[in-house]
Amino acid sequence: MSRFRDRTEDFKDAVRQSAISSGFNESKLAAIMASFIIHKPRQRTPFLKSALKTLESIGALDQFLSKHRKDYVDRHRTTEQERDSIEHEVTAFVKACKEQIDVLKNCINDEEASSKGWLGIRDSSNADTIAHKHGVVLILSEKLHSVTAQFDQMRAVRFQEAINRAMPRRKLKKVVDSNSIDTSKPLNLEHRETYENQPEPLRLQQELLDNETRALQVELTSLLDAVQDTETKMVEMSALNHLMSTHVLQQAQQIEHLYDQAVEATKNVELGNKELSQAIQRNRSSRTFLVLFFFVLTFSILFLDWYN
């Protein structure tokens, strides 16, 4: 036979009888037991609510990019206006998420400033919470950067496509101009033959009109080349501008990482100072112990010598 017996059920029955005698009915008892098993969710802080809202916005942006990826990349599926509208919506999404992350950073900075005392000493109980919030902001920044990197790839495809469309058109224009110059030579010979058969005033007037036509054609051709060059340069400048903004965001994340490393180094220095102070105290106590030991040993030797 076992020496111990489980009395859990007896304890539950005693508690139930005591609760019923105190005026609790079965429904109240069931509600109390359910509250012990299923705990109520904790009330979320404003920082946590804002962080979750930012995370939902970034997730919505990721779903939007996944939904319109083919429409944006393939120019045969949508028009240029629709692609511009997609780009405008994504830019507005990214700007809103960036503003929310900046608000969270400002909240952390305010809380960090308020946690310091009048001597600049930081409260150690709140340091872990602030470090956790810095980690939350860093995770949100990394998620936003990963989504914007996907959009950068999509924009790079569009810019490369625009450059590829602009360059062959320019080459074809040069070929057409050279062909027109070659074909204009026999036409000029024919016109000369007709001019010789025409009277002198009409021939001069026709030559003036032909010269003005050729001048206008050359001017329009040069203007078209200049417009195409400007279009290509604007596309390249837009791509470089977006790449620069991406690098700036990467530098901001690197600064956040350096800040975290600096915080960790500060904590390590504080721990090292504590260890040094403890070592100094141990050294002092050991010196005192050695002095007492040698004093007692000397006194005992003198006492034994006197006793003998």
Coordinates of C-alpha atoms in Angstrom, one line a residue:
M1 CA 0.0 0.0 0.0
S2 CA 1.1 3.5 -0.7
R3 CA 1.9 5.8 2.2
F4 CA 0.5 8.9 0.5
R5 CA -3.0 9.5 -0.9
D6 CA -4.1 12.3 -3.3
R7 CA -6.5 14.6 -1.6
T8 CA -7.0 17.1 -4.4
E9 CA -10.6 16.1 -5.1
D10 CA -11.4 16.5 -1.4
F11 CA -9.8 19.9 -1.4
K12 CA -12.0 20.9 -4.4
D13 CA -15.1 19.7 -2.8
A14 CA -14.3 21.6 0.4
V15 CA -13.7 24.8 -1.6
R16 CA -17.0 24.3 -3.5
Q17 CA -18.9 23.8 -0.3
S18 CA -17.3 26.9 1.3
A19 CA -18.1 29.0 -1.8
I20 CA -21.8 27.8 -1.9
S21 CA -22.1 28.5 1.8
S22 CA -20.7 32.0 1.1
G23 CA -23.5 32.7 -1.4
F24 CA -21.9 31.7 -4.7
N25 CA -24.0 29.8 -7.1
E26 CA -22.9 27.4 -9.8
S27 CA -22.7 30.0 -12.6
K28 CA -20.4 32.2 -10.5
L29 CA -18.2 29.3 -9.6
A30 CA -17.9 28.3 -13.3
A31 CA -17.0 31.9 -14.2
I32 CA -14.3 32.0 -11.5
M33 CA -12.8 28.7 -12.5
A34 CA -12.8 29.8 -16.2
S35 CA -11.0 33.0 -15.2
F36 CA -8.3 30.9 -13.5
I37 CA -7.9 28.7 -16.6
I38 CA -8.3 31.3 -19.4
H39 CA -6.6 34.5 -18.4
K40 CA -7.8 37.9 -19.7
P41 CA -5.5 39.4 -22.3
R42 CA -3.3 42.2 -21.1
Q43 CA -4.2 45.7 -22.0
R44 CA -1.9 46.8 -24.9
T45 CA 0.2 50.0 -24.5
P46 CA 0.0 52.8 -27.0
F47 CA 3.5 51.9 -28.3
L48 CA 2.5 48.3 -28.9
K49 CA -0.8 49.4 -30.6
S50 CA 1.2 51.8 -32.9
A51 CA 3.8 49.1 -33.6
L52 CA 1.1 46.5 -34.6
K53 CA -0.6 49.1 -36.8
T54 CA 2.7 49.8 -38.5
L55 CA 3.3 46.1 -39.0
E56 CA -0.2 45.7 -40.5
S57 CA 0.5 48.6 -42.9
I58 CA 3.8 47.0 -44.0
G59 CA 2.0 43.7 -44.5
A60 CA -0.7 45.4 -46.6
L61 CA 2.0 47.1 -48.7
D62 CA 3.7 43.7 -49.3
Q63 CA 0.3 42.2 -50.3
F64 CA -0.3 45.1 -52.7
L65 CA 3.1 44.7 -54.3
S66 CA 2.5 40.9 -54.7
K67 CA -0.9 41.6 -56.3
H68 CA 0.2 44.2 -58.8
R69 CA 3.7 42.9 -59.5
K70 CA 2.8 41.5 -63.0
D71 CA 0.7 44.5 -63.9
Y72 CA 3.6 46.9 -63.1
V73 CA 6.4 44.9 -64.7
D74 CA 4.7 43.8 -67.9
R75 CA 3.9 46.9 -70.0
H76 CA 1.4 44.9 -72.2
R77 CA -0.9 44.3 -69.2
T78 CA -1.4 47.9 -68.1
T79 CA -0.9 51.4 -69.5
E80 CA 1.7 53.9 -68.3
Q81 CA -0.9 55.9 -66.3
E82 CA -1.9 52.8 -64.4
R83 CA 1.7 52.0 -63.6
D84 CA 2.2 55.6 -62.5
S85 CA -0.8 55.3 -60.2
I86 CA 0.6 52.0 -58.7
E87 CA 3.9 53.7 -58.1
H88 CA 2.2 56.7 -56.5
E89 CA 0.2 54.4 -54.1
V90 CA 3.3 52.5 -53.1
T91 CA 5.2 55.7 -52.5
A92 CA 2.4 57.0 -50.3
F93 CA 2.3 53.6 -48.4
V94 CA 6.1 53.8 -47.8
K95 CA 5.9 57.4 -46.6
A96 CA 3.1 56.6 -44.2
C97 CA 5.0 53.6 -42.7
K98 CA 8.2 55.7 -42.4
E99 CA 6.3 58.4 -40.6
Q100 CA 4.8 55.9 -38.2
I101 CA 8.3 54.5 -37.5
D102 CA 9.6 58.0 -36.9
V103 CA 6.8 58.5 -34.3
L104 CA 7.8 55.4 -32.5
K105 CA 11.4 56.5 -32.4
N106 CA 10.4 59.9 -31.0
C107 CA 8.3 58.1 -28.3
I108 CA 11.4 56.0 -27.4
N109 CA 13.6 59.0 -27.2
D110 CA 11.1 60.9 -25.0
E111 CA 10.8 57.9 -22.7
E112 CA 14.6 57.5 -22.5
A113 CA 15.0 61.2 -21.7
S114 CA 12.3 61.0 -19.0
S115 CA 13.8 57.9 -17.4
K116 CA 17.0 59.8 -16.5
G117 CA 17.3 61.4 -13.2
W118 CA 18.5 64.9 -12.4
L119 CA 22.1 63.7 -12.3
G120 CA 21.8 61.9 -15.7
I121 CA 21.6 58.5 -14.1
R122 CA 19.4 56.1 -16.0
D123 CA 16.9 53.9 -14.3
S124 CA 18.0 50.3 -14.7
S125 CA 14.5 48.9 -14.3
N126 CA 13.3 50.8 -17.5
A127 CA 16.5 50.1 -19.6
D128 CA 15.3 46.6 -20.7
T129 CA 11.9 48.0 -21.8
I130 CA 13.6 50.8 -23.9
A131 CA 16.1 48.3 -25.4
H132 CA 13.1 46.0 -26.3
K133 CA 11.3 49.0 -28.0
H134 CA 14.5 49.8 -29.9
G135 CA 14.5 46.2 -31.2
V136 CA 10.9 46.5 -32.2
V137 CA 11.6 49.7 -34.2
L138 CA 14.6 48.0 -35.8
I139 CA 12.6 45.0 -36.9
L140 CA 9.9 47.2 -38.4
S141 CA 12.6 49.2 -40.3
E142 CA 14.1 46.0 -41.7
K143 CA 10.7 44.7 -42.8
L144 CA 9.9 48.1 -44.5
H145 CA 13.4 48.0 -46.2
S146 CA 12.8 44.4 -47.5
V147 CA 9.4 45.5 -49.0
T148 CA 11.0 48.7 -50.6
A149 CA 13.8 46.5 -52.0
Q150 CA 11.2 44.5 -53.9
F151 CA 9.7 47.7 -55.3
D152 CA 13.2 48.9 -56.2
Q153 CA 13.7 45.8 -58.3
M154 CA 10.3 46.4 -60.0
R155 CA 11.2 50.0 -60.8
A156 CA 14.6 49.0 -62.1
V157 CA 12.9 46.7 -64.6
R158 CA 10.6 49.5 -65.7
F159 CA 13.5 52.0 -66.0
Q160 CA 15.6 49.5 -68.0
E161 CA 12.6 48.8 -70.3
A162 CA 12.1 52.6 -70.8
I163 CA 15.8 53.0 -71.7
N164 CA 15.7 50.0 -74.0
R165 CA 12.7 51.6 -75.8
A166 CA 14.4 55.0 -76.1
M167 CA 17.7 53.8 -77.5
P168 CA 16.4 51.7 -80.5
R169 CA 14.0 54.5 -81.5
R170 CA 16.9 56.9 -81.6
K171 CA 19.0 54.5 -83.7
L172 CA 16.1 54.0 -86.1
K173 CA 15.7 57.8 -86.4
K174 CA 19.3 58.2 -87.4
V175 CA 18.9 55.4 -90.0
V176 CA 15.8 57.1 -91.4
D177 CA 17.6 60.4 -91.6
S178 CA 20.5 58.8 -93.5
N179 CA 18.1 57.1 -95.9
S180 CA 16.2 60.4 -96.4
I181 CA 19.5 62.1 -97.2
D182 CA 20.4 59.4 -99.7
T183 CA 16.9 59.5 -101.3
S184 CA 16.9 63.2 -101.5
K185 CA 19.9 63.2 -103.8
P186 CA 18.1 61.7 -106.8
L187 CA 15.0 63.8 -106.0
N188 CA 17.2 66.9 -106.1
L189 CA 18.5 65.8 -109.5
E190 CA 15.0 65.3 -110.8
H191 CA 14.0 68.7 -109.4
R192 CA 17.0 70.2 -111.1
E193 CA 15.9 68.8 -114.4
T194 CA 12.4 70.2 -113.8
Y195 CA 13.9 73.5 -112.7
E196 CA 15.8 73.8 -115.9
N197 CA 12.6 73.4 -117.8
Q198 CA 10.8 76.1 -115.6
P199 CA 11.1 79.9 -115.9
E200 CA 13.8 81.6 -113.8
P201 CA 11.5 83.3 -111.2
L202 CA 9.6 80.1 -110.5
R203 CA 12.8 78.2 -110.2
L204 CA 14.2 80.6 -107.6
Q205 CA 11.1 80.5 -105.6
Q206 CA 11.0 76.7 -105.6
E207 CA 14.7 76.6 -104.5
L208 CA 13.9 78.9 -101.6
L209 CA 11.0 76.7 -100.5
D210 CA 13.1 73.6 -100.7
N211 CA 15.9 75.2 -98.7
E212 CA 13.4 76.3 -96.0
T213 CA 11.9 72.8 -95.9
R214 CA 15.3 71.2 -95.5
A215 CA 16.2 73.7 -92.7
L216 CA 13.0 72.9 -90.8
Q217 CA 13.5 69.2 -91.2
V218 CA 17.1 69.5 -89.8
E219 CA 15.8 71.6 -86.9
L220 CA 13.0 69.2 -86.1
T221 CA 15.4 66.3 -86.2
S222 CA 17.8 68.0 -83.8
L223 CA 14.9 68.9 -81.5
L224 CA 13.7 65.3 -81.5
D225 CA 17.2 64.0 -80.7
A226 CA 17.4 66.5 -77.8
V227 CA 14.1 65.5 -76.5
Q228 CA 15.0 61.8 -76.6
D229 CA 18.3 62.6 -74.9
T230 CA 16.5 64.5 -72.2
E231 CA 14.0 61.7 -71.7
T232 CA 16.8 59.1 -71.3
K233 CA 18.7 61.3 -68.8
M234 CA 15.5 61.9 -66.8
V235 CA 14.8 58.2 -66.6
E236 CA 18.4 57.6 -65.5
M237 CA 18.2 60.4 -62.9
S238 CA 15.0 59.0 -61.5
A239 CA 16.5 55.6 -61.1
L240 CA 19.6 57.0 -59.4
N241 CA 17.5 59.1 -57.1
H242 CA 15.5 56.1 -56.0
L243 CA 18.7 54.1 -55.5
M244 CA 20.1 57.0 -53.4
S245 CA 17.0 56.9 -51.2
T246 CA 17.4 53.2 -50.7
H247 CA 21.1 53.6 -49.7
V248 CA 20.0 56.4 -47.2
L249 CA 17.5 54.0 -45.7
Q250 CA 20.3 51.3 -45.4
Q251 CA 22.5 53.8 -43.7
A252 CA 19.8 54.6 -41.2
Q253 CA 19.5 51.0 -40.4
Q254 CA 23.2 50.7 -40.0
I255 CA 23.1 53.7 -37.6
E256 CA 20.4 51.9 -35.6
H257 CA 22.6 48.8 -35.4
L258 CA 25.6 50.9 -34.3
Y259 CA 23.4 52.5 -31.6
D260 CA 22.4 49.1 -30.3
Q261 CA 26.1 48.0 -30.2
A262 CA 27.0 51.2 -28.4
V263 CA 24.2 50.5 -25.8
E264 CA 25.5 47.0 -25.4
A265 CA 29.1 48.3 -25.0
T266 CA 27.9 50.7 -22.3
K267 CA 26.3 47.9 -20.4
N268 CA 29.4 45.8 -20.7
V269 CA 31.5 48.8 -19.4
E270 CA 29.1 49.2 -16.4
L271 CA 29.4 45.5 -15.6
G272 CA 33.2 45.7 -15.9
N273 CA 33.2 48.6 -13.4
K274 CA 31.1 46.6 -11.0
E275 CA 33.4 43.6 -11.3
L276 CA 36.5 45.9 -10.7
S277 CA 34.9 47.4 -7.6
Q278 CA 34.1 44.0 -6.3
A279 CA 37.6 42.8 -6.9
I280 CA 39.0 45.9 -5.1
Q281 CA 36.7 45.1 -2.1
R282 CA 37.9 41.4 -2.1
N283 CA 41.5 42.6 -2.2
R284 CA 41.0 44.9 0.8
S285 CA 39.3 42.1 2.8
S286 CA 42.0 39.6 1.9
R287 CA 44.7 42.1 3.1
T288 CA 42.8 42.6 6.4
F289 CA 42.5 38.8 6.8
L290 CA 46.3 38.3 6.2
V291 CA 47.2 41.1 8.7
L292 CA 44.9 39.5 11.4
F293 CA 46.3 36.1 10.6
F294 CA 49.9 37.1 11.0
F295 CA 49.1 39.1 14.1
V296 CA 47.4 36.1 15.8
L297 CA 50.2 33.8 14.7
T298 CA 52.9 36.1 16.1
F299 CA 51.0 36.5 19.4
S300 CA 50.5 32.8 19.7
I301 CA 54.2 32.1 19.1
L302 CA 55.2 34.7 21.7
F303 CA 52.6 33.2 24.1
L304 CA 53.9 29.7 23.6
D305 CA 57.5 30.9 24.1
W306 CA 56.6 32.7 27.3
Y307 CA 54.6 29.7 28.5
N308 CA 57.6 27.3 28.0

